[in-house]
Amino acid sequence: MLVPHITLLYAGILGIMAIALGATAGIYRAKNGIAIGDGGDPELLLRMRRHANFVENVPLALILFSLLEMSGVAAWVSHSLGIGLIAGRSLHWAAFGKGVTHPLRGLGAGLTSLTIAVSSVWCIANYF
């Protein structure tokens, strides 16, 4: 079986990003003595949602990337999808909390959705 080496790179980078996002919520939680939930604190809720949004999107994308890579797509495809996902998540992270209409938030969400959509369609096409 082909091991998805390129996906390993992007999974590692995204894993570090997930830790950083989780840490911002955890550190804030510890400083403010909020053990469970958001304690009604809007800043903690924002930090939790940044992390949750990341966790809601990234695993599916990485599964799709891995399947595509194992199916033999060209390296440029895997790198393009990985770079697109990292860019999308980074833009979304940077703009999250600055308003739902912030252009970078929309661009980040759009890039994330685009990488998942392209990967999904490519997986279906590879099946046929």
PDB file of C-alpha atoms in Angstrom:
ATOM      1  CA  MET A   1       0.000   0.000   0.000  1.00  0.00           C
ATOM      2  CA  LEU A   2       1.235   3.466  -0.884  1.00  0.00           C
ATOM      3  CA  VAL A   3       1.889   5.533   2.254  1.00  0.00           C
ATOM      4  CA  PRO A   4       0.604   9.115   1.772  1.00  0.00           C
ATOM      5  CA  HIS A   5       3.888  10.937   2.424  1.00  0.00           C
ATOM      6  CA  ILE A   6       2.733  14.343   1.239  1.00  0.00           C
ATOM      7  CA  THR A   7      -0.381  14.168   3.406  1.00  0.00           C
ATOM      8  CA  LEU A   8       1.916  13.441   6.369  1.00  0.00           C
ATOM      9  CA  LEU A   9       3.475  16.899   5.945  1.00  0.00           C
ATOM     10  CA  TYR A  10       0.153  18.728   5.901  1.00  0.00           C
ATOM     11  CA  ALA A  11      -1.312  16.607   8.708  1.00  0.00           C
ATOM     12  CA  GLY A  12       1.688  17.524  10.856  1.00  0.00           C
ATOM     13  CA  ILE A  13       1.396  21.244  10.132  1.00  0.00           C
ATOM     14  CA  LEU A  14      -2.354  21.196  10.734  1.00  0.00           C
ATOM     15  CA  GLY A  15      -1.849  19.206  13.932  1.00  0.00           C
ATOM     16  CA  ILE A  16       0.427  21.931  15.273  1.00  0.00           C
ATOM     17  CA  MET A  17      -2.158  24.538  14.276  1.00  0.00           C
ATOM     18  CA  ALA A  18      -4.840  22.572  16.158  1.00  0.00           C
ATOM     19  CA  ILE A  19      -2.691  22.498  19.288  1.00  0.00           C
ATOM     20  CA  ALA A  20      -2.110  26.250  19.049  1.00  0.00           C
ATOM     21  CA  LEU A  21      -5.827  26.936  18.643  1.00  0.00           C
ATOM     22  CA  GLY A  22      -6.711  24.675  21.546  1.00  0.00           C
ATOM     23  CA  ALA A  23      -4.037  26.242  23.704  1.00  0.00           C
ATOM     24  CA  THR A  24      -5.454  29.743  23.249  1.00  0.00           C
ATOM     25  CA  ALA A  25      -8.747  28.526  24.703  1.00  0.00           C
ATOM     26  CA  GLY A  26      -7.100  26.442  27.417  1.00  0.00           C
ATOM     27  CA  ILE A  27      -4.799  29.207  28.602  1.00  0.00           C
ATOM     28  CA  TYR A  28      -7.658  31.710  28.650  1.00  0.00           C
ATOM     29  CA  ARG A  29      -9.821  29.170  30.513  1.00  0.00           C
ATOM     30  CA  ALA A  30      -7.109  28.642  33.178  1.00  0.00           C
ATOM     31  CA  LYS A  31      -6.445  32.382  33.621  1.00  0.00           C
ATOM     32  CA  ASN A  32     -10.135  33.060  34.146  1.00  0.00           C
ATOM     33  CA  GLY A  33     -10.998  30.000  36.241  1.00  0.00           C
ATOM     34  CA  ILE A  34     -13.584  28.592  33.830  1.00  0.00           C
ATOM     35  CA  ALA A  35     -13.491  24.818  34.186  1.00  0.00           C
ATOM     36  CA  ILE A  36     -16.495  23.730  32.099  1.00  0.00           C
ATOM     37  CA  GLY A  37     -18.156  25.245  29.037  1.00  0.00           C
ATOM     38  CA  ASP A  38     -17.647  28.906  28.264  1.00  0.00           C
ATOM     39  CA  GLY A  39     -18.868  30.255  31.627  1.00  0.00           C
ATOM     40  CA  GLY A  40     -20.832  32.920  29.754  1.00  0.00           C
ATOM     41  CA  ASP A  41     -17.567  34.539  28.676  1.00  0.00           C
ATOM     42  CA  PRO A  42     -17.811  35.734  25.049  1.00  0.00           C
ATOM     43  CA  GLU A  43     -14.025  35.715  24.572  1.00  0.00           C
ATOM     44  CA  LEU A  44     -13.752  32.096  25.694  1.00  0.00           C
ATOM     45  CA  LEU A  45     -16.674  31.153  23.479  1.00  0.00           C
ATOM     46  CA  LEU A  46     -14.888  32.802  20.529  1.00  0.00           C
ATOM     47  CA  ARG A  47     -11.662  30.892  21.260  1.00  0.00           C
ATOM     48  CA  MET A  48     -13.570  27.634  21.645  1.00  0.00           C
ATOM     49  CA  ARG A  49     -15.396  28.166  18.343  1.00  0.00           C
ATOM     50  CA  ARG A  50     -12.129  28.954  16.518  1.00  0.00           C
ATOM     51  CA  HIS A  51     -10.783  25.606  17.654  1.00  0.00           C
ATOM     52  CA  ALA A  52     -14.049  23.729  17.059  1.00  0.00           C
ATOM     53  CA  ASN A  53     -14.431  25.123  13.546  1.00  0.00           C
ATOM     54  CA  PHE A  54     -10.920  23.930  12.742  1.00  0.00           C
ATOM     55  CA  VAL A  55     -11.639  20.471  14.169  1.00  0.00           C
ATOM     56  CA  GLU A  56     -14.943  20.285  12.276  1.00  0.00           C
ATOM     57  CA  ASN A  57     -13.270  20.801   8.890  1.00  0.00           C
ATOM     58  CA  VAL A  58      -9.689  19.555   8.931  1.00  0.00           C
ATOM     59  CA  PRO A  59     -10.137  15.814   9.643  1.00  0.00           C
ATOM     60  CA  LEU A  60     -12.415  15.239   6.646  1.00  0.00           C
ATOM     61  CA  ALA A  61     -10.052  17.155   4.393  1.00  0.00           C
ATOM     62  CA  LEU A  62      -7.070  15.089   5.567  1.00  0.00           C
ATOM     63  CA  ILE A  63      -8.954  11.827   5.038  1.00  0.00           C
ATOM     64  CA  LEU A  64      -9.806  12.898   1.495  1.00  0.00           C
ATOM     65  CA  PHE A  65      -6.207  14.015   0.837  1.00  0.00           C
ATOM     66  CA  SER A  66      -4.892  10.681   2.077  1.00  0.00           C
ATOM     67  CA  LEU A  67      -7.286   8.701  -0.090  1.00  0.00           C
ATOM     68  CA  LEU A  68      -6.395  10.742  -3.146  1.00  0.00           C
ATOM     69  CA  GLU A  69      -2.688  10.375  -2.516  1.00  0.00           C
ATOM     70  CA  MET A  70      -3.034   6.623  -1.973  1.00  0.00           C
ATOM     71  CA  SER A  71      -4.979   6.412  -5.219  1.00  0.00           C
ATOM     72  CA  GLY A  72      -1.957   7.806  -7.032  1.00  0.00           C
ATOM     73  CA  VAL A  73      -2.755  11.448  -7.833  1.00  0.00           C
ATOM     74  CA  ALA A  74       0.182  13.604  -8.863  1.00  0.00           C
ATOM     75  CA  ALA A  75       2.243  15.219  -6.109  1.00  0.00           C
ATOM     76  CA  TRP A  76       1.210  18.692  -7.267  1.00  0.00           C
ATOM     77  CA  VAL A  77      -2.427  17.803  -6.546  1.00  0.00           C
ATOM     78  CA  SER A  78      -1.663  16.778  -2.972  1.00  0.00           C
ATOM     79  CA  HIS A  79       0.508  19.847  -2.382  1.00  0.00           C
ATOM     80  CA  SER A  80      -2.080  22.180  -3.908  1.00  0.00           C
ATOM     81  CA  LEU A  81      -4.833  20.804  -1.707  1.00  0.00           C
ATOM     82  CA  GLY A  82      -2.628  20.909   1.399  1.00  0.00           C
ATOM     83  CA  ILE A  83      -1.490  24.472   0.762  1.00  0.00           C
ATOM     84  CA  GLY A  84      -5.072  25.511   0.036  1.00  0.00           C
ATOM     85  CA  LEU A  85      -6.298  24.016   3.293  1.00  0.00           C
ATOM     86  CA  ILE A  86      -3.528  25.576   5.382  1.00  0.00           C
ATOM     87  CA  ALA A  87      -4.115  28.957   3.739  1.00  0.00           C
ATOM     88  CA  GLY A  88      -7.860  28.668   4.245  1.00  0.00           C
ATOM     89  CA  ARG A  89      -7.606  27.682   7.881  1.00  0.00           C
ATOM     90  CA  SER A  90      -4.985  30.379   8.565  1.00  0.00           C
ATOM     91  CA  LEU A  91      -7.097  33.131   7.003  1.00  0.00           C
ATOM     92  CA  HIS A  92     -10.205  31.948   8.806  1.00  0.00           C
ATOM     93  CA  TRP A  93      -8.321  31.792  12.120  1.00  0.00           C
ATOM     94  CA  ALA A  94      -6.916  35.302  11.650  1.00  0.00           C
ATOM     95  CA  ALA A  95     -10.306  36.840  10.867  1.00  0.00           C
ATOM     96  CA  PHE A  96     -12.577  34.778  13.139  1.00  0.00           C
ATOM     97  CA  GLY A  97     -14.136  37.106  15.679  1.00  0.00           C
ATOM     98  CA  LYS A  98     -13.716  40.206  13.530  1.00  0.00           C
ATOM     99  CA  GLY A  99     -17.224  39.912  12.174  1.00  0.00           C
ATOM    100  CA  VAL A 100     -18.990  37.429   9.964  1.00  0.00           C
ATOM    101  CA  THR A 101     -18.566  39.755   6.978  1.00  0.00           C
ATOM    102  CA  HIS A 102     -14.793  40.141   7.348  1.00  0.00           C
ATOM    103  CA  PRO A 103     -13.382  39.322   3.890  1.00  0.00           C
ATOM    104  CA  LEU A 104     -10.548  37.130   5.184  1.00  0.00           C
ATOM    105  CA  ARG A 105     -12.987  35.000   7.152  1.00  0.00           C
ATOM    106  CA  GLY A 106     -15.052  34.404   4.031  1.00  0.00           C
ATOM    107  CA  LEU A 107     -11.950  33.740   1.950  1.00  0.00           C
ATOM    108  CA  GLY A 108     -10.643  31.295   4.542  1.00  0.00           C
ATOM    109  CA  ALA A 109     -13.950  29.447   4.766  1.00  0.00           C
ATOM    110  CA  GLY A 110     -14.197  29.439   0.987  1.00  0.00           C
ATOM    111  CA  LEU A 111     -10.707  27.999   0.516  1.00  0.00           C
ATOM    112  CA  THR A 112     -11.420  25.321   3.095  1.00  0.00           C
ATOM    113  CA  SER A 113     -14.696  24.393   1.413  1.00  0.00           C
ATOM    114  CA  LEU A 114     -13.063  24.461  -2.003  1.00  0.00           C
ATOM    115  CA  THR A 115     -10.322  22.033  -0.970  1.00  0.00           C
ATOM    116  CA  ILE A 116     -12.912  19.667   0.525  1.00  0.00           C
ATOM    117  CA  ALA A 117     -15.167  19.963  -2.534  1.00  0.00           C
ATOM    118  CA  VAL A 118     -12.345  19.424  -5.048  1.00  0.00           C
ATOM    119  CA  SER A 119     -11.060  16.473  -3.029  1.00  0.00           C
ATOM    120  CA  SER A 120     -14.536  14.959  -2.787  1.00  0.00           C
ATOM    121  CA  VAL A 121     -15.247  15.272  -6.498  1.00  0.00           C
ATOM    122  CA  TRP A 122     -11.775  13.948  -7.354  1.00  0.00           C
ATOM    123  CA  CYS A 123     -12.358  10.921  -5.089  1.00  0.00           C
ATOM    124  CA  ILE A 124     -15.662  10.203  -6.846  1.00  0.00           C
ATOM    125  CA  ALA A 125     -14.043  10.646 -10.275  1.00  0.00           C
ATOM    126  CA  ASN A 126     -11.225   8.288  -9.281  1.00  0.00           C
ATOM    127  CA  TYR A 127     -13.795   5.666  -8.364  1.00  0.00           C
ATOM    128  CA  PHE A 128     -15.143   5.699 -11.898  1.00  0.00           C
TER     129      PHE A 128
END
